[in-house]
Amino acid sequence: EESTYMRMGLVQLGLLGAGQVNDNAAYQNALNTYNQQYAPQAFNLINPNGTNYSNGFSNNWNTVYRKAPLNFTQNFSVGDQVKLFGKPLGYFFGLRYGNSVRFDPNGISQRILPEELNYAVDFIDEAKISRETNSWSMLLNLAYKLNDYNKISLLIMPNITGTNDVANFSTQWNLENDIEEIRVRKNIFYEQRQQKIYQFASQHVLPKSKIKFDVNASYTGGNSTAPDFKLTQYKAQRQGDVILPGYQFSPTADDGIRRYYRYLDENLFDSRFQVEIPLAKGEVKLVRKVKAGGAYQLTTRDSNIDEFFLSSGNSFVPQLQNDDINAYLNDDKFTMQNGSLDFFYEQRIWDWNHTIGKTAISSAFALLDFEFSKNIRFNGGLRVEKVNLFSDVYQYDLLGYERNDGRRSNVAGYPLVNPGIINQANFLPSGSLIYKLASKKNTANFRLNFSQTVARPNLREMNDAAVYDNEFRTLIYGNSNLKMTEIYNYDFRFENFFKNGDNISASAFYKDFTNHIEMGFGSSGITWDNNENSYVAGIELEGRKKIGDHFEFRSNVTLVKSYSQFVRKELIVLPNNQSLYVPIDTVERTMFGQAPYIINGILSYTSDTLGLTATISYNVQGPRLVLTGILKGRPDVYEMPRNTIDIKVSKTLGDHFSMSFTVRDLLNAPVRRAYKTPGGYIDYDRFRYGTNYQLGI
């Protein structure tokens, strides 16, 4: 049928006689003339701005290796206080630029199969990952004292960061006849983030009544641009040390080569007002005051993604013969030549790639701070918060699609994209009772605290749209059914401060969570879900001890028991793309994000006569749940303990200079995440980024 239409078209163009329609030789001659003369002319008319499909696309697919320069940071700052209209004006200006590179040539990344397949290893990647970061920031702070009772200040702080992530993942599969299949995935991801912060603050006091007013407002304009995120997947076969002819994009050129252009705008306006009214009169020197105020916070989010897939043109293209993709996809392949086009980029436009969101939070509070005596002090009050959150796909909201409307499509196999909506008010009481004992040798405090707080899902977590994530190398999608987390906090703390500077404290705490938000494995990607019941209980010990005239030891130890009762589910996507989470069973485990222990210690040496300071610090925390098995059969992933030791030595040089030498991560401890299975831990990924040596003057 296609041939018939083509022959008729050639007749209409006058290239083929009406009586030659069935003459194959004449048809081929006419077709050659069309491809060489007419097709290029038509292509130029249809594409008046150029015929090169690679315009705007850099042709850098291969991984480039080079020797990285030393990491460095440069800072400059100046500050002073001067007179302006006879009043003191303080100013501070700072500028910073930094560059850093980290690289691991021997990383590991692997995935395992679900429980029904006995957690067998799906694949093991040998990973080479590097990150180059360039950043600069500026700070301008002005503080003006109008008089003894009125002050104003202004802060401006822009930050710009560019991050270049390059990753090579290679997997070997054993086939028959001593043949191995090599699968290669390359991610080239550059992102630029900008954050511009503007803050205004003022403090005012009424002289007679001593009533204080604080007014603060800030605006943060943030945006992120990933102008060309490239994903490449291909595979080849090897027998011994010989690569067999013929590479293949995996699974096809369409899916094996993708380019993403991502743009995100997220802005925050925050304003606060507070008034403090003293209650103590006359000679009473006790702290007695009332605080009250309000706040308004508005966050807006607009995310847009353009996706381009490599598609084949109308010519025969030979198979990829090696891993030099730059040569295989050279610019000539994307240009119409003699009526022939090898490749072109096809933009696939899906509504769910453009999402919007807004969160507005209004709050008010009243607080009493009252000393009954020099030994007993109470601090408590009530805070009221009202949140309105909305997140959706721009087009679905514009067209007014109702929830669960079948037109609210998502990536194939994923739930519909429904609007995420929270409209809720919370009354949040708090109270603190302090009992103080003082003597000539020490001062001791007993603190008893209670508070109720909330944690809200962010706009990304509330949006069902599935987006490919560079770090996890899979699709991440939100959950429009998320609820706010409610937290009840209880703690008792004892503090003892000695006259010689030593101190010791011990505290016991308990936190009860309802609808705690957790991140974990969904149907075929990663998502968020609520855990209905969780709690954390623990003790914390902290102290500081001087040893002789020059040494000092500080330590903090936290021991935690956490518990979650979690309902595992099975996701069922119906033919109309509506989804159902069917409860399967209930499991008990530790709480998401909570380590069972945290240990910190610092030993320092100080000599004023030598102008010398030296410190050595140690940190470790226990296994911490970072990805949950939301669906049945998916194991949890824990961030494993990492022992880190840092050393810093500082020395003054004369009256005006100083030098410092710092060693970070002396042990070069691996960053490791691992699946927890009945048979033990199995690596999810593992990377080392080296020991960092830093010299400062």
XYZ file of C-alpha atoms in Angstrom:
697
model
C 0.000 0.000 0.000
C 2.869 2.361 0.839
C 4.499 1.585 -2.518
C 1.256 2.371 -4.356
C 0.944 5.779 -2.686
C 4.594 6.505 -3.477
C 4.155 5.616 -7.165
C 1.077 7.842 -7.400
C 3.012 10.699 -5.792
C 5.868 10.309 -8.263
C 3.339 10.490 -11.139
C 1.902 13.729 -9.710
C 5.426 15.198 -9.474
C 6.040 14.330 -13.133
C 8.916 12.018 -12.300
C 7.071 8.861 -13.383
C 4.807 8.453 -16.401
C 1.260 7.248 -15.848
C 1.970 4.219 -18.027
C 5.102 3.378 -16.004
C 3.379 2.853 -12.649
C 3.997 -0.909 -12.771
C 7.462 -0.621 -14.369
C 9.833 -1.348 -11.438
C 12.963 -0.100 -13.239
C 11.296 3.220 -14.121
C 9.918 3.451 -10.578
C 13.411 3.023 -9.045
C 14.881 5.705 -11.324
C 12.099 8.113 -10.390
C 12.533 7.288 -6.678
C 16.290 7.954 -6.857
C 15.624 11.349 -8.478
C 13.115 12.154 -5.738
C 15.520 11.203 -2.923
C 18.428 13.157 -4.425
C 16.624 16.329 -5.547
C 13.076 16.707 -4.251
C 13.375 15.291 -0.712
C 16.170 17.668 0.391
C 14.199 20.630 -0.974
C 11.077 19.540 0.877
C 13.059 18.976 4.089
C 14.545 22.502 3.883
C 11.087 23.999 3.379
C 9.609 22.103 6.317
C 12.615 22.937 8.539
C 13.535 26.525 7.572
C 15.719 26.976 10.684
C 18.152 24.247 9.759
C 18.348 20.636 8.749
C 20.665 19.384 11.496
C 18.795 17.452 14.182
C 21.751 17.726 16.531
C 21.429 21.512 16.821
C 21.480 22.307 20.533
C 22.660 18.817 21.507
C 26.299 18.330 22.472
C 27.769 15.141 21.042
C 29.661 13.935 24.119
C 28.488 10.418 24.901
C 31.804 8.809 25.809
C 33.206 8.977 29.310
C 36.246 11.244 29.450
C 39.083 10.511 31.878
C 41.438 13.220 33.091
C 43.602 13.968 36.103
C 41.608 16.088 38.514
C 43.111 19.262 39.995
C 43.448 19.783 43.730
C 40.232 20.728 45.475
C 40.399 24.341 46.505
C 38.351 27.068 48.181
C 38.966 30.809 48.125
C 37.309 33.188 50.582
C 37.374 36.951 50.903
C 35.492 38.978 53.514
C 35.539 42.457 54.978
C 33.458 44.028 57.740
C 33.343 47.164 59.854
C 31.108 49.543 61.728
C 30.808 53.137 60.501
C 28.591 56.148 61.086
C 25.680 56.928 58.756
C 23.706 60.095 59.573
C 25.325 59.931 62.979
C 24.067 56.412 63.681
C 26.091 53.155 63.735
C 25.934 51.063 60.569
C 27.536 47.652 60.603
C 28.351 45.925 57.344
C 29.829 42.615 56.307
C 30.662 41.466 52.789
C 31.939 38.008 51.879
C 32.701 36.166 48.651
C 33.551 32.488 48.246
C 34.457 30.250 45.308
C 35.199 26.540 45.559
C 35.943 23.544 43.367
C 35.992 19.901 44.412
C 36.204 16.506 42.702
C 35.545 13.075 44.140
C 35.973 9.755 42.356
C 35.615 6.067 43.111
C 36.990 3.686 40.444
C 35.959 0.554 42.370
C 32.370 1.132 43.425
C 29.737 -1.603 43.616
C 26.026 -1.307 42.832
C 23.757 -4.329 42.777
C 20.100 -5.273 42.946
C 18.421 -8.432 44.190
C 15.160 -10.166 43.279
C 12.076 -10.358 45.568
C 11.477 -12.883 48.329
C 9.636 -15.354 46.078
C 12.877 -15.662 44.072
C 14.934 -16.208 47.250
C 16.547 -12.769 47.086
C 18.833 -13.966 44.301
C 21.190 -11.344 42.877
C 19.622 -9.765 39.783
C 22.801 -7.996 38.668
C 26.078 -6.656 40.060
C 27.475 -3.473 38.558
C 31.097 -2.473 38.659
C 30.652 1.244 39.126
C 32.945 4.151 38.384
C 31.441 7.351 39.715
C 32.779 10.895 39.834
C 31.342 14.215 40.900
C 32.821 17.612 40.144
C 31.311 20.571 41.971
C 31.931 24.255 41.329
C 30.217 26.779 43.558
C 30.280 30.405 44.487
C 28.364 32.421 47.034
C 28.167 35.973 48.264
C 26.966 37.495 51.513
C 26.055 41.104 52.204
C 24.741 41.975 55.643
C 23.792 45.490 56.778
C 22.676 46.337 60.323
C 21.562 49.871 61.212
C 20.835 51.101 64.728
C 18.294 53.921 64.530
C 18.466 54.445 68.306
C 18.685 52.403 71.489
C 15.196 50.996 70.865
C 15.025 50.366 67.129
C 17.289 48.292 64.882
C 16.931 47.035 61.336
C 19.028 44.643 59.261
C 19.148 43.424 55.673
C 20.819 40.308 54.316
C 21.385 39.307 50.679
C 22.951 35.948 49.887
C 23.068 34.436 46.360
C 24.441 30.911 45.886
C 25.187 29.127 42.623
C 26.352 25.523 42.389
C 27.190 23.469 39.310
C 27.496 19.701 39.716
C 28.769 17.335 37.041
C 28.006 13.668 37.788
C 29.435 11.002 35.484
C 28.845 7.307 36.111
C 29.854 4.120 34.308
C 28.045 0.911 35.295
C 29.084 -2.398 33.724
C 27.546 -5.825 34.336
C 28.809 -9.237 33.189
C 26.391 -12.096 32.507
C 27.598 -15.628 31.907
C 26.084 -17.238 28.804
C 26.722 -20.603 27.160
C 29.963 -21.688 25.456
C 32.149 -19.517 27.727
C 30.542 -16.387 26.339
C 29.913 -13.406 28.624
C 27.453 -10.638 27.939
C 28.608 -7.174 28.983
C 25.928 -4.623 29.741
C 27.017 -0.998 30.036
C 25.033 1.950 31.369
C 26.386 5.485 31.274
C 24.834 8.457 33.043
C 26.053 11.973 32.269
C 24.242 14.441 34.499
C 24.985 18.148 34.891
C 22.879 20.300 37.187
C 23.036 23.969 38.083
C 21.283 25.213 41.205
C 20.668 28.842 42.057
C 19.386 30.150 45.349
C 18.923 33.842 46.031
C 18.054 34.733 49.610
C 16.765 38.117 50.805
C 16.068 38.704 54.496
C 14.760 41.700 56.429
C 14.647 41.863 60.233
C 13.814 44.548 62.733
C 13.726 44.791 66.535
C 11.785 47.447 68.410
C 11.310 48.242 72.109
C 8.789 50.553 73.764
C 10.900 52.396 76.379
C 8.378 52.709 79.188
C 6.641 49.343 79.039
C 9.708 47.385 77.766
C 7.497 45.628 75.249
C 9.587 44.150 72.418
C 8.558 43.611 68.804
C 10.368 41.487 66.229
C 9.400 41.578 62.549
C 11.119 39.293 60.042
C 10.522 38.529 56.379
C 12.521 36.559 53.856
C 12.236 35.457 50.253
C 14.209 32.618 48.703
C 14.128 32.254 44.940
C 15.428 28.863 43.912
C 15.772 27.093 40.602
C 17.490 24.005 39.287
C 18.396 23.277 35.679
C 19.637 19.966 34.308
C 20.182 21.019 30.680
C 21.192 17.638 29.240
C 20.845 14.489 31.337
C 21.994 11.620 29.099
C 21.248 7.934 29.646
C 22.962 5.355 27.443
C 22.569 1.579 27.631
C 24.191 -0.978 25.332
C 25.445 -4.539 25.478
C 28.055 -6.719 23.801
C 29.317 -10.288 23.998
C 32.832 -11.379 24.897
C 34.559 -14.730 24.554
C 37.697 -14.783 26.640
C 39.435 -11.455 26.016
C 37.864 -11.005 22.573
C 34.846 -8.759 22.030
C 32.543 -10.415 19.508
C 31.355 -8.254 16.589
C 28.216 -6.223 16.992
C 27.129 -4.094 19.937
C 23.441 -3.590 20.611
C 21.678 -0.740 22.321
C 19.674 -2.123 25.225
C 16.950 -3.000 24.703
C 16.636 -0.891 21.525
C 18.032 2.391 20.307
C 14.781 4.051 21.418
C 15.167 2.908 25.016
C 18.955 2.699 25.021
C 19.583 6.398 24.350
C 17.607 9.120 26.105
C 18.145 12.774 26.884
C 16.287 14.739 29.554
C 16.068 18.496 29.964
C 14.799 19.417 33.431
C 13.780 22.742 34.899
C 12.586 23.388 38.440
C 11.505 26.623 40.114
C 10.812 26.514 43.843
C 10.312 29.731 45.781
C 9.701 30.379 49.464
C 8.272 33.441 51.201
C 8.465 33.434 55.004
C 7.250 36.161 57.360
C 7.098 36.252 61.163
C 5.898 38.664 63.848
C 6.505 38.358 67.589
C 5.718 40.528 70.592
C 7.189 40.066 74.074
C 5.404 41.616 77.057
C 7.205 41.645 80.443
C 5.073 40.756 83.472
C 7.618 41.510 86.213
C 7.301 45.008 87.700
C 9.415 47.132 89.979
C 12.204 45.389 91.888
C 11.248 41.881 90.811
C 14.257 40.414 88.968
C 12.650 37.168 87.940
C 11.972 36.289 84.284
C 8.250 36.719 83.748
C 6.964 37.480 80.283
C 4.415 36.578 77.652
C 5.302 35.973 74.024
C 2.823 35.913 71.156
C 3.019 36.126 67.417
C 2.173 34.726 64.052
C 3.773 33.559 60.828
C 2.892 32.984 57.200
C 4.875 30.807 54.816
C 4.222 30.205 51.112
C 6.075 27.694 48.921
C 5.462 27.382 45.173
C 6.888 24.696 42.886
C 6.924 24.355 39.088
C 8.729 21.405 37.503
C 9.048 20.745 33.773
C 10.843 17.926 31.952
C 11.512 17.514 28.218
C 12.345 13.977 27.057
C 14.085 13.121 23.802
C 14.574 9.612 22.420
C 16.916 8.584 19.634
C 14.946 7.301 16.646
C 16.076 5.729 13.399
C 15.673 7.598 10.124
C 15.059 6.213 6.656
C 18.478 4.716 5.950
C 20.239 1.511 6.895
C 22.642 2.140 9.767
C 25.328 -0.469 10.506
C 25.464 -1.982 13.962
C 27.580 -0.370 16.686
C 30.959 -2.140 16.566
C 32.676 -0.646 19.643
C 31.969 1.627 22.564
C 32.961 4.838 20.766
C 29.439 6.259 20.741
C 30.658 9.721 19.745
C 31.855 8.356 16.414
C 28.756 6.229 15.923
C 26.432 9.180 16.628
C 28.490 11.839 14.856
C 26.743 14.956 13.608
C 26.620 13.723 10.000
C 24.208 10.974 11.066
C 21.653 13.618 12.060
C 21.780 15.627 8.816
C 19.693 14.934 5.728
C 22.082 13.864 2.963
C 20.850 12.862 -0.502
C 17.376 12.283 0.892
C 18.725 9.996 3.603
C 18.611 10.530 7.380
C 20.215 8.049 9.800
C 19.017 9.316 13.185
C 16.831 12.037 14.625
C 15.710 13.030 18.107
C 12.049 12.474 18.838
C 10.564 14.577 21.601
C 7.932 12.676 23.525
C 5.575 15.003 25.310
C 3.693 13.638 28.293
C 1.445 15.731 30.488
C 2.837 14.285 33.718
C 6.259 15.825 33.028
C 4.916 19.275 33.950
C 3.853 19.450 37.600
C 2.905 22.296 39.909
C 2.424 22.721 43.638
C 1.768 25.210 46.405
C 1.958 25.038 50.206
C 0.601 27.844 52.406
C 1.092 27.660 56.189
C -0.482 30.138 58.606
C 0.298 29.949 62.302
C -0.168 31.794 65.578
C 1.199 31.146 69.065
C 1.060 32.352 72.656
C 3.709 31.419 75.228
C 4.219 32.070 78.942
C 7.792 32.211 80.317
C 7.483 32.447 84.108
C 9.995 32.089 86.955
C 8.215 31.257 90.183
C 11.547 31.686 91.951
C 15.258 31.539 91.121
C 14.921 27.760 91.236
C 11.704 27.030 89.325
C 10.866 28.200 85.811
C 7.954 27.284 83.542
C 7.764 27.815 79.803
C 4.708 26.714 77.827
C 1.932 27.659 75.485
C -0.068 26.793 72.401
C 0.668 26.998 68.704
C -1.977 26.741 65.984
C -1.004 25.835 62.420
C -3.195 25.781 59.317
C -1.781 24.209 56.143
C -3.159 24.233 52.604
C -1.172 21.998 50.262
C -1.886 21.302 46.613
C 0.149 19.342 44.057
C -0.885 18.192 40.578
C -0.027 17.889 36.911
C -0.407 21.289 35.276
C -2.537 20.080 32.351
C -4.824 17.885 34.472
C -5.533 20.771 36.827
C -6.060 23.179 33.913
C -8.617 20.844 32.309
C -10.378 20.217 35.630
C -9.995 16.429 35.664
C -11.588 14.902 38.738
C -9.750 12.514 41.017
C -9.388 9.004 39.486
C -10.366 10.313 36.063
C -8.995 7.800 33.548
C -7.353 10.632 31.598
C -5.002 11.296 34.542
C -2.398 8.985 32.975
C 1.085 8.253 34.294
C 4.010 6.188 33.063
C 2.714 2.787 31.900
C 2.188 0.432 34.844
C 2.061 3.219 37.429
C -0.979 4.584 39.308
C -2.985 7.510 37.970
C -1.659 10.965 38.819
C -4.195 12.295 41.306
C -4.025 15.717 42.942
C -2.304 15.791 46.324
C -4.383 17.888 48.734
C -3.996 18.608 52.438
C -6.259 21.114 54.183
C -5.742 20.748 57.914
C -5.441 22.698 61.162
C -3.446 21.490 64.178
C -3.400 22.670 67.794
C 0.095 22.091 69.176
C 0.636 22.530 72.942
C 4.062 22.571 74.590
C 5.396 22.880 78.104
C 8.745 22.894 79.908
C 9.467 22.871 83.650
C 13.001 23.683 84.859
C 14.273 23.192 88.399
C 17.666 24.793 89.117
C 20.053 24.055 91.970
C 23.112 26.275 92.429
C 26.086 26.056 94.773
C 29.621 27.420 94.906
C 30.983 24.420 92.959
C 28.324 23.738 90.369
C 24.919 24.512 88.886
C 22.422 21.731 88.165
C 19.254 21.846 86.077
C 16.374 19.393 85.892
C 14.251 19.823 82.762
C 10.930 18.168 82.018
C 9.574 18.838 78.510
C 6.497 17.984 76.493
C 5.499 19.141 73.019
C 3.274 18.149 70.154
C 4.610 18.776 66.629
C 3.781 17.862 63.046
C 5.772 16.966 59.927
C 4.310 17.643 56.509
C 5.024 15.818 53.242
C 6.701 18.071 50.707
C 5.256 18.856 47.289
C 7.389 16.265 45.484
C 6.322 13.501 47.861
C 2.656 14.345 47.236
C 2.900 14.197 43.436
C 2.165 10.802 41.789
C 4.080 11.610 38.578
C 6.921 9.142 37.916
C 10.335 10.700 37.154
C 13.664 8.968 36.487
C 16.138 9.589 39.319
C 19.871 9.827 38.654
C 20.983 8.555 42.084
C 18.715 5.515 42.390
C 18.678 4.799 38.619
C 14.978 4.048 38.646
C 11.651 5.879 38.535
C 10.540 7.765 41.635
C 6.892 8.656 42.088
C 4.981 10.350 44.888
C 1.874 9.402 46.819
C -1.101 11.767 46.722
C -2.673 9.894 49.662
C 0.053 10.866 52.149
C -1.068 12.227 55.502
C 0.674 14.614 57.859
C 2.819 13.107 60.619
C 1.774 13.862 64.199
C 4.462 13.609 66.883
C 4.226 13.632 70.681
C 7.581 14.437 72.324
C 8.478 13.706 75.967
C 11.915 14.127 77.522
C 13.590 14.515 80.888
C 17.064 16.067 81.100
C 19.605 16.541 83.896
C 22.488 19.022 83.441
C 25.371 19.743 85.768
C 27.775 22.643 85.058
C 30.971 22.844 87.139
C 32.875 26.041 87.876
C 36.042 24.727 86.174
C 34.183 24.413 82.844
C 33.387 20.678 83.026
C 29.822 19.585 82.482
C 27.759 16.434 82.244
C 24.182 15.827 81.156
C 21.846 12.863 80.811
C 18.445 12.748 79.210
C 15.731 10.218 78.515
C 13.288 10.764 75.687
C 10.253 9.193 74.062
C 8.606 10.178 70.780
C 5.348 8.747 69.486
C 4.661 9.035 65.730
C 1.403 8.685 63.853
C 1.607 8.400 60.039
C 5.388 8.663 59.910
C 6.479 9.182 56.263
C 8.845 6.569 54.850
C 10.607 6.156 51.510
C 10.727 2.690 49.962
C 10.259 0.294 47.048
C 6.930 0.550 45.263
C 5.583 -1.418 42.311
C 8.542 -0.880 39.975
C 10.196 2.188 41.424
C 10.595 4.121 44.666
C 7.840 6.042 46.432
C 6.674 7.275 49.859
C 4.081 5.914 52.253
C 2.726 6.500 55.767
C 3.528 4.183 58.635
C 0.607 4.369 61.027
C 2.364 3.587 64.321
C 5.980 4.192 65.334
C 7.872 5.229 68.413
C 11.409 6.100 69.501
C 12.742 5.780 73.042
C 16.277 6.370 74.203
C 18.860 7.920 76.460
C 21.547 10.481 75.684
C 24.742 11.089 77.662
C 26.903 14.138 77.033
C 29.931 15.504 78.818
C 32.998 17.718 78.751
C 36.118 17.086 80.822
C 39.345 19.049 81.096
C 42.504 16.928 81.422
C 45.384 18.943 82.828
C 46.145 22.395 81.470
C 46.018 21.655 77.747
C 43.717 18.712 76.996
C 39.946 18.545 76.820
C 37.641 15.622 75.998
C 34.031 15.908 74.816
C 31.700 13.055 74.058
C 28.097 12.350 73.165
C 26.499 8.903 73.225
C 22.886 8.211 72.211
C 21.218 4.812 72.571
C 17.855 4.370 70.867
C 15.170 1.726 70.653
C 12.785 2.337 67.775
C 9.725 0.382 66.709
C 7.365 0.433 63.748
C 4.344 -1.687 63.031
C 4.147 -1.608 59.278
C 1.419 -2.916 56.969
C 2.908 -4.322 53.768
C 0.774 -4.014 50.679
C 0.388 -5.277 47.144
C -0.143 -2.719 44.395
C -2.776 -3.670 41.829
C -3.066 -1.428 38.758
C -6.490 -1.917 37.158
C -7.081 -1.844 33.364
C -8.239 1.789 33.633
C -4.905 2.611 35.404
C -6.614 3.112 38.738
C -4.587 1.553 41.540
C -5.407 -0.362 44.691
C -3.060 -1.023 47.605
C -4.258 -4.299 49.109
C -2.956 -5.031 52.656
C -1.054 -8.329 52.801
C 0.456 -8.640 56.267
C 1.884 -6.680 59.173
C 5.588 -6.614 60.025
C 7.490 -5.198 62.982
C 10.867 -3.541 62.521
C 12.965 -0.513 63.441
C 11.751 2.948 62.501
C 12.696 4.560 59.198
C 15.719 6.864 59.424
C 16.553 6.015 63.041
C 19.950 4.581 64.043
C 20.097 2.398 67.202
C 23.176 4.234 68.471
C 25.219 7.364 67.738
C 28.688 7.932 69.227
C 30.729 11.142 68.953
C 34.016 11.987 70.639
C 36.510 14.866 70.376
C 39.927 15.102 72.041
C 41.567 18.524 71.747
C 44.900 20.063 72.717
C 45.367 23.819 73.186
C 48.522 25.794 73.947
C 48.159 29.577 74.039
C 51.906 30.116 74.386
C 52.621 28.083 71.240
C 49.531 29.323 69.400
C 48.750 25.677 68.686
C 45.431 23.821 68.636
C 44.941 20.172 67.645
C 41.791 18.023 67.619
C 40.939 14.448 66.728
C 37.270 13.487 66.370
C 35.438 10.199 65.947
C 31.883 9.447 64.779
C 29.834 6.323 64.134
C 26.145 5.501 63.995
C 24.333 2.183 63.817
C 22.455 0.686 60.843
C 19.804 3.142 59.664
C 16.776 2.176 57.574
C 16.794 4.338 54.414
C 14.595 2.400 51.939
C 11.661 0.323 53.103
C 10.075 -2.707 51.484
C 6.641 -1.130 51.129
C 5.409 -4.054 49.013
C 5.496 -7.662 50.152
C 8.656 -9.480 49.129
C 10.807 -6.363 48.835
C 13.601 -6.292 51.457
C 14.505 -3.175 53.419
C 17.727 -1.268 52.711
C 19.922 0.016 55.567
C 22.753 2.526 55.602
C 25.517 0.607 57.336
C 27.785 1.879 60.166
C 30.680 4.032 59.005
C 33.587 4.800 61.355
C 35.038 8.211 60.575
C 38.079 9.925 62.100
C 38.991 13.569 61.400
C 42.119 15.435 62.491
C 42.784 19.178 62.516
C 45.892 21.130 63.584
C 45.980 24.967 63.699
C 48.977 27.208 64.343
C 49.287 30.975 64.587
C 52.081 32.603 62.550
C 53.016 35.884 64.140
C 50.358 38.405 65.018
C 48.338 38.388 61.801
C 48.445 34.950 60.150
C 47.426 31.423 60.983
C 47.727 28.063 59.232
C 45.625 24.913 59.534
C 45.951 21.345 58.300
C 42.907 19.055 58.246
C 42.510 15.362 57.471
C 38.924 14.259 56.826
C 37.858 10.620 56.814
C 41.260 9.256 57.773
C 40.035 5.638 57.490
C 38.487 6.168 54.029
C 35.417 4.344 55.327
C 33.014 3.117 52.608
C 29.561 4.628 52.184
C 27.537 1.431 52.136
C 23.836 0.641 51.819
C 22.665 -2.974 52.079
C 19.527 -5.105 51.806
C 18.531 -6.847 55.034
C 17.521 -10.451 54.284
C 17.035 -13.529 56.518
C 20.471 -14.706 55.365
C 22.227 -11.451 56.260
C 23.081 -8.149 54.610
C 23.587 -7.949 50.817
C 25.114 -4.801 49.307
C 22.755 -2.366 47.594
C 25.689 -0.101 46.735
C 29.122 0.715 48.150
C 31.456 3.617 47.384
C 34.655 5.133 48.762
C 35.595 8.727 48.025
C 39.072 8.850 49.560
C 40.714 10.709 52.414
C 40.688 14.494 52.118
C 43.727 16.577 53.136
C 43.075 20.293 53.511
C 45.572 23.125 53.980
C 44.350 26.576 54.969
C 46.105 29.903 55.475
